[in-house]
mmCIF file of C-alpha atoms and ligand atoms in Angstrom:
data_model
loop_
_atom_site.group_PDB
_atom_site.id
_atom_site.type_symbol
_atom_site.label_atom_id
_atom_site.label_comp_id
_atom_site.label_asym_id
_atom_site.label_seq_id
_atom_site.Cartn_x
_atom_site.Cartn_y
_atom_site.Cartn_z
ATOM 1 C CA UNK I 1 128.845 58.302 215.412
ATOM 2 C CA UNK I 2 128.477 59.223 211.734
ATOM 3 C CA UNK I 3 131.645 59.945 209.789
ATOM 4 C CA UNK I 4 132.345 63.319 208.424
ATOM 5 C CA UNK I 5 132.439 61.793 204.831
ATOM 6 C CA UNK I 6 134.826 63.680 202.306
ATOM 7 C CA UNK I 7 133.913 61.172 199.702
ATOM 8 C CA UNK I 8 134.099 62.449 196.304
ATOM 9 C CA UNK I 9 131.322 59.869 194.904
ATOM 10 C CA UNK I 10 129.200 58.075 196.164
ATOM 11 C CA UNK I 11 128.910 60.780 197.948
ATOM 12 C CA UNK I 12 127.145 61.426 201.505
ATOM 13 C CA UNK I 13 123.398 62.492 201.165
ATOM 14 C CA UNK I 14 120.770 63.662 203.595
ATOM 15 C CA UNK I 15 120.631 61.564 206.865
ATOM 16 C CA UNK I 16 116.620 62.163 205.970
ATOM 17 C CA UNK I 17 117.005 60.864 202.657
ATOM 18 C CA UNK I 18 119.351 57.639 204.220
ATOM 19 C CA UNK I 19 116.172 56.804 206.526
ATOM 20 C CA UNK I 20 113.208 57.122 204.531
ATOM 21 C CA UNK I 21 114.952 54.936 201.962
ATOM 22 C CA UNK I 22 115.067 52.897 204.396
ATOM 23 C CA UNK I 23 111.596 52.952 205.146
ATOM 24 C CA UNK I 24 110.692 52.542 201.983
ATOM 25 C CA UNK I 25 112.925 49.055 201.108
ATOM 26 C CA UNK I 26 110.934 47.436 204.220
ATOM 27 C CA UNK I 27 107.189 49.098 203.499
ATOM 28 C CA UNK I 28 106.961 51.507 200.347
ATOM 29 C CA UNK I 29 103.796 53.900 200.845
ATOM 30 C CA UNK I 30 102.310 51.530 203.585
ATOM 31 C CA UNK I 31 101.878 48.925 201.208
ATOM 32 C CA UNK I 32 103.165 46.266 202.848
ATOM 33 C CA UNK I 33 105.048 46.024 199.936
ATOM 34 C CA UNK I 34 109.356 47.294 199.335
ATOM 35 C CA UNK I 35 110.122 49.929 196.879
ATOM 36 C CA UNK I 36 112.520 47.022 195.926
ATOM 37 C CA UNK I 37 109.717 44.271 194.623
ATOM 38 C CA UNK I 38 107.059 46.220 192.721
ATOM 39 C CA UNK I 39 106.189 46.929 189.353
ATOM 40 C CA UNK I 40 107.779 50.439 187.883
ATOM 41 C CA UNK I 41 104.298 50.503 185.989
ATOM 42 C CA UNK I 42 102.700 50.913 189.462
ATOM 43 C CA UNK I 43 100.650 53.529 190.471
ATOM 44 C CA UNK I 44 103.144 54.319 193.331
ATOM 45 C CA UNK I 45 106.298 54.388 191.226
ATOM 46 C CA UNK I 46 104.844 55.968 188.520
ATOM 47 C CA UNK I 47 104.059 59.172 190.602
ATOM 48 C CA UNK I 48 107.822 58.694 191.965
ATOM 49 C CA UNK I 49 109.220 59.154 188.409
ATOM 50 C CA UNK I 50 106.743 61.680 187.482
ATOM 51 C CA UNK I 51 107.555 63.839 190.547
ATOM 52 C CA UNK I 52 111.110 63.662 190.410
ATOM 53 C CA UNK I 53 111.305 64.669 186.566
ATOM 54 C CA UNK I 54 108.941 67.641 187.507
ATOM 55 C CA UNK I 55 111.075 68.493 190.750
ATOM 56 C CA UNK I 56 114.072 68.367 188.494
ATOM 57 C CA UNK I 57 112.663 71.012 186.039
ATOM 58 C CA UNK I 58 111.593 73.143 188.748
ATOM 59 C CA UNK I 59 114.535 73.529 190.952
ATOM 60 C CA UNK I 60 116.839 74.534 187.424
ATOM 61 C CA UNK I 61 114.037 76.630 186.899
ATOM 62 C CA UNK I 62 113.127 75.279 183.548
ATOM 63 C CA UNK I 63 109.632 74.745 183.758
ATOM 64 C CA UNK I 64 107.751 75.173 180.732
ATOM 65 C CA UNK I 65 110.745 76.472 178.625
ATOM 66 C CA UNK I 66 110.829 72.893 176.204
ATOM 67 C CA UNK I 67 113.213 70.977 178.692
ATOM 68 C CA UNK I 68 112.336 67.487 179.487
ATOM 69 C CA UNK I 69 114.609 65.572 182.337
ATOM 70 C CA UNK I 70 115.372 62.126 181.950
ATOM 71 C CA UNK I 71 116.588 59.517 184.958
ATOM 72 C CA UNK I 72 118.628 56.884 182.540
ATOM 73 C CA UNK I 73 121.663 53.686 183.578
ATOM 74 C CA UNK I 74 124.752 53.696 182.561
ATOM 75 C CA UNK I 75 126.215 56.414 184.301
ATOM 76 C CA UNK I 76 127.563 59.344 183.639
ATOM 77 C CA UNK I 77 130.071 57.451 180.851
ATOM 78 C CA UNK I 78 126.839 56.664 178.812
ATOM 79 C CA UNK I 79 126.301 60.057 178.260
ATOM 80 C CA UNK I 80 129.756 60.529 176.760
ATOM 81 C CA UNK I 81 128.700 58.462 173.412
ATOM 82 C CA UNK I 82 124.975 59.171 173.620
ATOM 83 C CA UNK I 83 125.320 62.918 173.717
ATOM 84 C CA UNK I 84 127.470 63.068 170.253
ATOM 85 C CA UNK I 85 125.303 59.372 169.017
ATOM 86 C CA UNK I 86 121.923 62.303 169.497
ATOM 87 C CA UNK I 87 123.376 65.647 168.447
ATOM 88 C CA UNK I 88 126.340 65.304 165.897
ATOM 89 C CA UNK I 89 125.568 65.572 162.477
ATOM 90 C CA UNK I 90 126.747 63.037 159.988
ATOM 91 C CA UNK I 91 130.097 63.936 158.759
ATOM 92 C CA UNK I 92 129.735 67.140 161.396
ATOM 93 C CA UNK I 93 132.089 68.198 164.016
ATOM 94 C CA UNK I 94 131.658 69.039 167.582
ATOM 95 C CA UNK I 95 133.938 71.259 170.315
ATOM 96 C CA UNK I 96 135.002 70.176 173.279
ATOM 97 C CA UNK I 97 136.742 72.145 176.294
ATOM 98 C CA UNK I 98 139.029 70.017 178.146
ATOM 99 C CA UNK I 99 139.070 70.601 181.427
ATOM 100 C CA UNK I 100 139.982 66.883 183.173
ATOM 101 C CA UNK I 101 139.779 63.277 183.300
ATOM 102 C CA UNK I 102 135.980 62.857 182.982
ATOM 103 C CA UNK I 103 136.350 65.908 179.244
ATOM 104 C CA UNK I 104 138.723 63.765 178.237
ATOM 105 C CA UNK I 105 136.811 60.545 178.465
ATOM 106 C CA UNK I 106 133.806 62.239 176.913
ATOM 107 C CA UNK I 107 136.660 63.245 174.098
ATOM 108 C CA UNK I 108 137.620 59.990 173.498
ATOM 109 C CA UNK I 109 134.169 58.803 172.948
ATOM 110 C CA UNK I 110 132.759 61.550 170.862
ATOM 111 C CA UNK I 111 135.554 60.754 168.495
ATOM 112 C CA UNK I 112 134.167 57.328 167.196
ATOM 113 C CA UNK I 113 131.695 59.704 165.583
ATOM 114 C CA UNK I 114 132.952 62.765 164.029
ATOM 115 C CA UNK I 115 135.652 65.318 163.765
ATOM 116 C CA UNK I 116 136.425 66.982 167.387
ATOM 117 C CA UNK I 117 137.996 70.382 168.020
ATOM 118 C CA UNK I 118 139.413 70.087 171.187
ATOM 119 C CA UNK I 119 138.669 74.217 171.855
ATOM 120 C CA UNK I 120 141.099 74.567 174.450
ATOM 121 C CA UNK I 121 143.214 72.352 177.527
ATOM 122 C CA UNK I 122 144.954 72.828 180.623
ATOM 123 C CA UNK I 123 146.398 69.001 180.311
ATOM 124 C CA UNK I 124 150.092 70.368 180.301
ATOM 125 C CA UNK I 125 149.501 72.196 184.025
ATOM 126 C CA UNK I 126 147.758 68.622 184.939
ATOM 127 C CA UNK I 127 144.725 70.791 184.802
ATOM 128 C CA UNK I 128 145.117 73.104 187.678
ATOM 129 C CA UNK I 129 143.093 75.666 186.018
ATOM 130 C CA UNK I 130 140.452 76.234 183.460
ATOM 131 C CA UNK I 131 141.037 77.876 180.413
ATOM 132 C CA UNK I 132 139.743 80.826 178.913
ATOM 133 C CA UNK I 133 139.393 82.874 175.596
ATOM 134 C CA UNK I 134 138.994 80.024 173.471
ATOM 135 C CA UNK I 135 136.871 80.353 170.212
ATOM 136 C CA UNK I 136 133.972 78.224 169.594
ATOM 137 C CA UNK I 137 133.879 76.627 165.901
ATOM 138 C CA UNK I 138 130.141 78.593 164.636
ATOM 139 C CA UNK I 139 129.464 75.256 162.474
ATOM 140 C CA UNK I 140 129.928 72.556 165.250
ATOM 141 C CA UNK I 141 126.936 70.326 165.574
ATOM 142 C CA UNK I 142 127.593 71.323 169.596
ATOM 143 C CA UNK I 143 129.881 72.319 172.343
ATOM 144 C CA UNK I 144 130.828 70.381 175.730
ATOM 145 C CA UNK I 145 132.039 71.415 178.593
ATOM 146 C CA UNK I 146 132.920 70.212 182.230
ATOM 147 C CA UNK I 147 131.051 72.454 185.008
ATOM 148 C CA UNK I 148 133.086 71.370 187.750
ATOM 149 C CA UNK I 149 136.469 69.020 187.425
ATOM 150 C CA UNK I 150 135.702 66.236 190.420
ATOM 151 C CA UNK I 151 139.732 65.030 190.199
ATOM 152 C CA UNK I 152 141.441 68.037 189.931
ATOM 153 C CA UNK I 153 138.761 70.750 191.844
ATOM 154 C CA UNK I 154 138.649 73.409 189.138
ATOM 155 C CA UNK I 155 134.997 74.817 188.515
ATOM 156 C CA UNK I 156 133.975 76.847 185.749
ATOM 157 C CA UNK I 157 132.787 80.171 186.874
ATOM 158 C CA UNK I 158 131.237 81.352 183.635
ATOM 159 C CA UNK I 159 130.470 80.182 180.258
ATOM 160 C CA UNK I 160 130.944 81.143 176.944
ATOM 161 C CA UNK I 161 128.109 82.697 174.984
ATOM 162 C CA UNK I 162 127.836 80.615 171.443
ATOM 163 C CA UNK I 163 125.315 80.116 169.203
ATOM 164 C CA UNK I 164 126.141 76.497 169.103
ATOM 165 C CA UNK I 165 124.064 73.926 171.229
ATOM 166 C CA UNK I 166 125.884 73.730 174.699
ATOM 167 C CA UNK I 167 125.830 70.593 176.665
ATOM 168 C CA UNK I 168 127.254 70.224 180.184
ATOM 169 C CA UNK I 169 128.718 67.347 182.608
ATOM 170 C CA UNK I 170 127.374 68.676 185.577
ATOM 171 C CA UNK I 171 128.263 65.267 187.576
ATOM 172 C CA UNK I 172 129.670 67.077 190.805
ATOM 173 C CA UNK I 173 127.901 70.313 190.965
ATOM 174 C CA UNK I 174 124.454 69.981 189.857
ATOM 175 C CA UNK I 175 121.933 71.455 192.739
ATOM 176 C CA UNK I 176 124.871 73.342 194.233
ATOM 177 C CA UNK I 177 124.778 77.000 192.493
ATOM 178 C CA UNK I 178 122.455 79.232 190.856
ATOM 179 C CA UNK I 179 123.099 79.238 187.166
ATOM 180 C CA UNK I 180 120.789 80.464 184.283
ATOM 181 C CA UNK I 181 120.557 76.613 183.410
ATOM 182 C CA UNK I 182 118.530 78.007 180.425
ATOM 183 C CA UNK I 183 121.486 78.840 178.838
ATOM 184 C CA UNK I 184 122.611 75.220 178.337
ATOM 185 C CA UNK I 185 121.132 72.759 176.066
ATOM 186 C CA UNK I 186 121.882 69.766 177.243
ATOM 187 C CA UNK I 187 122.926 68.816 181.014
ATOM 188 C CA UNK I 188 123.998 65.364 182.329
ATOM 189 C CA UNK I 189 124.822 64.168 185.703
ATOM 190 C CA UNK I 190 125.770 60.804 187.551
ATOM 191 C CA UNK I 191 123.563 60.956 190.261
ATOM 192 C CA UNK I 192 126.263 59.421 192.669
ATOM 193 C CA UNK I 193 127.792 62.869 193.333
ATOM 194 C CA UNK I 194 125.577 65.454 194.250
ATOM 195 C CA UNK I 195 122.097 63.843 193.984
ATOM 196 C CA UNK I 196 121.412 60.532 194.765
ATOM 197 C CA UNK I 197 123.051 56.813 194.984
ATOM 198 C CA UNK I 198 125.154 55.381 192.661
ATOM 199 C CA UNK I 199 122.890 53.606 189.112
ATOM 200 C CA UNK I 200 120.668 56.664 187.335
ATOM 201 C CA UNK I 201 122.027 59.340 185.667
ATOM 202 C CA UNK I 202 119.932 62.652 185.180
ATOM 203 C CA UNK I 203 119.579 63.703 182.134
ATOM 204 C CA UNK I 204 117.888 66.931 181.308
ATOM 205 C CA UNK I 205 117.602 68.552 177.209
ATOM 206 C CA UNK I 206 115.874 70.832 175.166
ATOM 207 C CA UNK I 207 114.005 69.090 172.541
ATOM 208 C CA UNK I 208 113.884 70.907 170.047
ATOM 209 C CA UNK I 209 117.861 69.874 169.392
ATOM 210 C CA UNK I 210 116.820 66.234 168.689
ATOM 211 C CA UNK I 211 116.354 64.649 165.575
ATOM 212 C CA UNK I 212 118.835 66.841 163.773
ATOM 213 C CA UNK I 213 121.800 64.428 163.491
ATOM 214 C CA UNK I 214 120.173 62.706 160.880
ATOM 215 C CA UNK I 215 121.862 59.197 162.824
ATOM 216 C CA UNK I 216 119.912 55.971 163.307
ATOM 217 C CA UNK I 217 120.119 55.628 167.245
ATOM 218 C CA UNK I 218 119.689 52.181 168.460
ATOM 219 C CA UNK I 219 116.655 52.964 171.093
ATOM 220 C CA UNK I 220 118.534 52.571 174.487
ATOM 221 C CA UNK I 221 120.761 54.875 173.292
ATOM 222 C CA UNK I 222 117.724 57.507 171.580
ATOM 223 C CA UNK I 223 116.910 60.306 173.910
ATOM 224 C CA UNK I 224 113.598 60.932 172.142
ATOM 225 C CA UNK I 225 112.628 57.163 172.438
ATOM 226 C CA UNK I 226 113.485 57.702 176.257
ATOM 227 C CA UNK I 227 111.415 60.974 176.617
ATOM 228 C CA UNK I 228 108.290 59.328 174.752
ATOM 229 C CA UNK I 229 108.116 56.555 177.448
ATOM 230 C CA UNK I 230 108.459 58.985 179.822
ATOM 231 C CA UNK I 231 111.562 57.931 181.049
ATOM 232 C CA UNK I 232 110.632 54.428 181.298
ATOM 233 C CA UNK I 233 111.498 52.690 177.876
ATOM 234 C CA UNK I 234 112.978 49.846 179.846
ATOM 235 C CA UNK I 235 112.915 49.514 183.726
ATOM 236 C CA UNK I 236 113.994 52.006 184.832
ATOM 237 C CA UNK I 237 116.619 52.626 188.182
ATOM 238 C CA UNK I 238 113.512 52.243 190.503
ATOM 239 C CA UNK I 239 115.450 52.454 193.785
ATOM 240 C CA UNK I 240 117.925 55.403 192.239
ATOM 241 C CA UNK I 241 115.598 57.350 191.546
ATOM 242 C CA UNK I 242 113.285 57.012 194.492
ATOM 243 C CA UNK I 243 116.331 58.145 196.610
ATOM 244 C CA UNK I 244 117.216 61.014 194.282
ATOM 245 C CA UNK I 245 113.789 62.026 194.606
ATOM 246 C CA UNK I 246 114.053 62.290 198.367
ATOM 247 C CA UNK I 247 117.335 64.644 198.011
ATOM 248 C CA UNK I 248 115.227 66.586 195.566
ATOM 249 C CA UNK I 249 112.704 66.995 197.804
ATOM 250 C CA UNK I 250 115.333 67.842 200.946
ATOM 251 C CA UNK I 251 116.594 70.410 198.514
ATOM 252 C CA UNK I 252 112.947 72.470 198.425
ATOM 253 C CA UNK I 253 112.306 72.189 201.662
ATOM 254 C CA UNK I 254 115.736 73.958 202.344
ATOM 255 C CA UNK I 255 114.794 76.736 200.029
ATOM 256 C CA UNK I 256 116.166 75.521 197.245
ATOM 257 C CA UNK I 257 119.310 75.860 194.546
ATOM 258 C CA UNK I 258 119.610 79.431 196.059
ATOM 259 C CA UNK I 259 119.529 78.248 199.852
ATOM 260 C CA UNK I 260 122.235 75.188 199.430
ATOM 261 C CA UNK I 261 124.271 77.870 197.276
ATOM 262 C CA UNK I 262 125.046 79.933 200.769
ATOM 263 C CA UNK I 263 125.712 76.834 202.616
ATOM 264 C CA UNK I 264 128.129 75.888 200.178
ATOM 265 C CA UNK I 265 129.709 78.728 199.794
ATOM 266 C CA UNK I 266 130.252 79.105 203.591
ATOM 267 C CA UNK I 267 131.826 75.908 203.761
ATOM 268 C CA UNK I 268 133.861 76.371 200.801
ATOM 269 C CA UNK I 269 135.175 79.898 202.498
ATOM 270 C CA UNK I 270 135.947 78.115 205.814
ATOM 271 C CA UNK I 271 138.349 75.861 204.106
ATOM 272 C CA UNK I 272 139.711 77.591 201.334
ATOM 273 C CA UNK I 273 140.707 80.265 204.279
ATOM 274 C CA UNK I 274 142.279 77.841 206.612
ATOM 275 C CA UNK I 275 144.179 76.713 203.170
ATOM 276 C CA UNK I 276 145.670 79.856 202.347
ATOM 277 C CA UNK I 277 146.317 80.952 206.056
ATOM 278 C CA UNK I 278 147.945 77.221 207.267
ATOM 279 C CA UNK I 279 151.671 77.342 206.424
ATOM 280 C CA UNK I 280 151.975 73.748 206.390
ATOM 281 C CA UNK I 281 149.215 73.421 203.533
ATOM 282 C CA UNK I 282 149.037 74.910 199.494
ATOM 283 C CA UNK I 283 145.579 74.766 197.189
ATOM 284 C CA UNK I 284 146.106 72.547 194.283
ATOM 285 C CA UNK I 285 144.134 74.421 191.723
ATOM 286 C CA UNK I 286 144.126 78.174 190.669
ATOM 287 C CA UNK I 287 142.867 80.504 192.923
ATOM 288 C CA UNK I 288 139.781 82.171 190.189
ATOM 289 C CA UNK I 289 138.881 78.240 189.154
ATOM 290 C CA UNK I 290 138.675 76.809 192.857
ATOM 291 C CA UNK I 291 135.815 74.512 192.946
ATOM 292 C CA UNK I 292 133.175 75.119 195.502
ATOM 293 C CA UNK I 293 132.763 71.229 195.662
ATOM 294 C CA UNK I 294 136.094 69.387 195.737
ATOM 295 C CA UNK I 295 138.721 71.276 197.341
ATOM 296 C CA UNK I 296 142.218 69.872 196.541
ATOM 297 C CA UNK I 297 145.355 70.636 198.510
ATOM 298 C CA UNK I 298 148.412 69.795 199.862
ATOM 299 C CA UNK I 299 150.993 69.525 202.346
ATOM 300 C CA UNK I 300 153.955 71.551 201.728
ATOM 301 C CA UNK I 301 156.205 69.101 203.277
ATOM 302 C CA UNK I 302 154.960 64.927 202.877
ATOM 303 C CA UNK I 303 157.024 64.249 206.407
ATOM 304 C CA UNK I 304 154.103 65.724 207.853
ATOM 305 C CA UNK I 305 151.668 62.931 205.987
ATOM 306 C CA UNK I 306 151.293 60.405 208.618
ATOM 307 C CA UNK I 307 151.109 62.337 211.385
ATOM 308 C CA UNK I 308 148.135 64.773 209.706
ATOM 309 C CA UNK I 309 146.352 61.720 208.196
ATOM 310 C CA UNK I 310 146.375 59.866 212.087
ATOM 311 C CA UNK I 311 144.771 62.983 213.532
ATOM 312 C CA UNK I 312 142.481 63.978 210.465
ATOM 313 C CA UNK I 313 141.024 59.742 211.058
ATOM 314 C CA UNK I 314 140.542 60.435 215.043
ATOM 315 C CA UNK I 315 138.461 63.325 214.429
ATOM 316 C CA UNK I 316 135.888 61.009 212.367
ATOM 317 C CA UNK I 317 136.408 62.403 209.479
ATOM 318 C CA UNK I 318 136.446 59.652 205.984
ATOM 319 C CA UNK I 319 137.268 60.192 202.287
ATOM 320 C CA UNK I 320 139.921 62.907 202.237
ATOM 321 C CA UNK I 321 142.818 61.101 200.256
ATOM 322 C CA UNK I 322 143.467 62.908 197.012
ATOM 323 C CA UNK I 323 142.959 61.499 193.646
ATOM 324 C CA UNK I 324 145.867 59.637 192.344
ATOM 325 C CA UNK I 325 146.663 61.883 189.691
ATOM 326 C CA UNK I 326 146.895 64.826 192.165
ATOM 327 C CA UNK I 327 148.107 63.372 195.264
ATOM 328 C CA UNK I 328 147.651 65.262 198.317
ATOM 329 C CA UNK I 329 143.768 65.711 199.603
ATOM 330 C CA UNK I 330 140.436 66.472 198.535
ATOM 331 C CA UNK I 331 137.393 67.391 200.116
ATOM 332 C CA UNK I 332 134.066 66.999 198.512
ATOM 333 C CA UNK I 333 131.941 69.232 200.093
ATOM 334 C CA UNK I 334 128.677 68.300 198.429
ATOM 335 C CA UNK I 335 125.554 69.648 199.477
ATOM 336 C CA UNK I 336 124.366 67.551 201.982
ATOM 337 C CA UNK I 337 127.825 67.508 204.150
ATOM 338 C CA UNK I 338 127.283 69.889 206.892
ATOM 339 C CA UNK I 339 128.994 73.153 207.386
ATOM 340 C CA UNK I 340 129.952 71.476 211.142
ATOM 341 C CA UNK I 341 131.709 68.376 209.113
ATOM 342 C CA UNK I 342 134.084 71.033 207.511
ATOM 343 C CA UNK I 343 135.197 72.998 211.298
ATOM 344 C CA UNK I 344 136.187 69.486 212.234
ATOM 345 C CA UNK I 345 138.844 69.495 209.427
ATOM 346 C CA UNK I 346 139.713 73.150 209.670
ATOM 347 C CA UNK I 347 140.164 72.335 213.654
ATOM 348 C CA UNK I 348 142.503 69.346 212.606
ATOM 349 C CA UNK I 349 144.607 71.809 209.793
ATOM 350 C CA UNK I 350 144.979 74.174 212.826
ATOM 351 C CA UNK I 351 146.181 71.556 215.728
ATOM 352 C CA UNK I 352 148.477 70.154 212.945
ATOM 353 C CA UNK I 353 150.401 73.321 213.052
ATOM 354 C CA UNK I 354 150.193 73.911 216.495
ATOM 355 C CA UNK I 355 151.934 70.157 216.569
ATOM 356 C CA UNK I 356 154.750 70.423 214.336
ATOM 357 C CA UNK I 357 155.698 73.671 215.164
ATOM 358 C CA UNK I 358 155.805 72.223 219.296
ATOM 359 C CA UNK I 359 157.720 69.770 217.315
ATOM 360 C CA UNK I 360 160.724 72.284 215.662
ATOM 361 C CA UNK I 361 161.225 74.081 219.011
ATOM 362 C CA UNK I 362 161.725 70.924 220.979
ATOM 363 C CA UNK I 363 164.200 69.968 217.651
ATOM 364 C CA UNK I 364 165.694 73.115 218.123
HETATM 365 C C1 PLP W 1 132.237 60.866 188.308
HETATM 366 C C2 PLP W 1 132.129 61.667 187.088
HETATM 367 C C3 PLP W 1 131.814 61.087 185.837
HETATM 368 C C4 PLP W 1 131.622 59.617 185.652
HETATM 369 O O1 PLP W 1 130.431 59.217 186.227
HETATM 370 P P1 PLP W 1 129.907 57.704 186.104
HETATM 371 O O2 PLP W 1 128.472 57.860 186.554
HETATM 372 O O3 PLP W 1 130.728 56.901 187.034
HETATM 373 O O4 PLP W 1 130.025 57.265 184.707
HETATM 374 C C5 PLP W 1 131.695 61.923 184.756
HETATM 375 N N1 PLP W 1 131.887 63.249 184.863
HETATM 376 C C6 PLP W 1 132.204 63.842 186.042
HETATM 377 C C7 PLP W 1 132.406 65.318 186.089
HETATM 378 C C8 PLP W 1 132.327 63.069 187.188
HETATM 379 O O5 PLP W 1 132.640 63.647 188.347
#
């Protein structure tokens, strides 16, 4: 039986997407060929990579408004030095929100090129929250900010209103909310969390905030030299992207940004209620910034630990350890986990408590 998988990335996709990548590796397109051993100038893959970058545009709903979306290597970390490498100015400055691990990683990159104003942090609570009422420098070549905080399951709920180009890591909750994506100018995500396997990261800007920085890019690293090629400067992720494709096209058939959005939310409810109700369990993060996508919590008292984690592993259910740097659990509810997956966790929360509170009458 398939797992109920909790995993935070690579995350669990589409059983549909999971099969006809399967079908593909063995015959692509009845072509008695695999996905795996053609040319990415072919015909067939060439309509992959075309459709995808379309599909891209129009679930965000940024057709025709000057956005192209790019399917690039490297990860989600690439995009930490290539955003600032493309859009700060020589001698500029640029604003960052910190938020987590992954802002301050993109921090720590961005700072090998220019002067950053680190807008506001939640660091000293460990980054149980995210912060607000922060001012946004009006001559920063750009702002960044974290949409959703994988480690610590924080999620920002709005975002401010600058003048300044805004960029977003949208690695864990891309697809998974209705957002006026218009509003950013820049959005990156791994595809490993919410779209696709592990090796292409989406990468979707506004051109008209190129070629400002007045920087030499070295090509792999030049977003315009990877939007003339059409996203395929160098070989690109073939396989990646093929199987991102497929969770794209899942997506539409469900209805869409708006249609996942519900489902989410309903799981998200289930368990964030079953949180706050259990007495044996506390939410990690604060209330307003809980993340829809990676719900952190914990046990009020670690005795219980071993005796939760043996039941929570019966049920089927994989991938709910917390992050180191929290402790307790986490679990990623991305969009293709179904509603069913989280019951089967809620069910395990509840039978906990009717356990160990069997267990203080009998120690009574
Ligand atoms: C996982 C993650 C990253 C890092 O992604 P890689 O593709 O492994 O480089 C960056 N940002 C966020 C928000 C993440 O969740």
């Amino acid at each position: 039986m398939k797992k109920h998988n909790y995993s935070a990335g690579p995350c669990i996709l589409p059983q549909e997407v999971f099969e006809k990548s399967a079908q593909a590796i063995l015959n692509f397109n009845n072509s008695d060929l695999s996905i795996l051993e053609i040319s990415h100038r072919s015909k067939d893959f060439v309509a992959v990579m075309d459709e995808a970058r379309a599909l891209v545009l129009e679930l965000l709903g940024l057709e025709g408004k000057g956005y192209q979306a790019l399917f690039l290597a490297g990860g989600a970390s690439l995009e930490f030095l290539m955003v600032p490498y493309n859009l700060m100015k020589i001698d500029g400055k640029a604003a960052y929100l910190d938020t987590g691990t992954w802002a301050n990683n993109a921090i720590k990159e961005a700072k090998s090129f220019g002067e950053i104003v680190v807008v506001a942090s939640s660091k000293e609570q460990n980054y149980n929250h995210i912060p607000k009422g922060y001012s946004i420098p009006a001559d920063a070549s750009y702002f960044h900010c974290t949409s959703n905080n994988t480690i610590f399951g924080t999620q920002m709920k709005s975002f401010p209103k600058t003048n300044v180009p805004v960029v977003c890591d949208m690695s864990s909750d891309i697809f998974s909310r209705v957002i006026d994506f218009s509003k950013f100018d820049l959005i990156y995500a791994g595809a490993q969390k919410n779209m696709g396997p592990a090796g292409t990261t989406l990468v979707v800007v506004k051109e008209e905030i190129l070629a400002k920085s007045g920087r030499n890019i070295p090509s792999m690293l030049d977003y315009e030299k990877h939007i003339k090629a059409e996203s395929m400067y160098n070989t690109p992720p073939v396989f990646p992207v093929y199987a991102s494709l497929l969770t794209l096209q899942w997506l539409k058939n469900l209805g869409g940004i708006a249609a996942i959005e519900k489902i989410n939310n309903a799981k998200a409810d289930l368990l964030y209620t079953e949180i706050d109700r259990n007495p044996l369990f506390k939410g990690a993060s604060a209330v307003e910034d809980r993340s829809v996508m990676n719900a952190t919590f914990l046990l009020n008292d670690e005795n219980h630990a071993p005796i939760f984690d043996k039941m929570w592993k019966e049920a089927g259910i994989s991938g709910l350890p917390g992050h180191r740097s929290v402790g307790g659990y986490r679990a990623s509810m991305y969009n293709a986990l179904p509603l069913e997956s989280v019951q089967v966790l809620v069910d395990v929360m509840k039978k906990l408590e009717e356990v160990v509170s069997k267990e203080n009458v009998e120690t009574v």
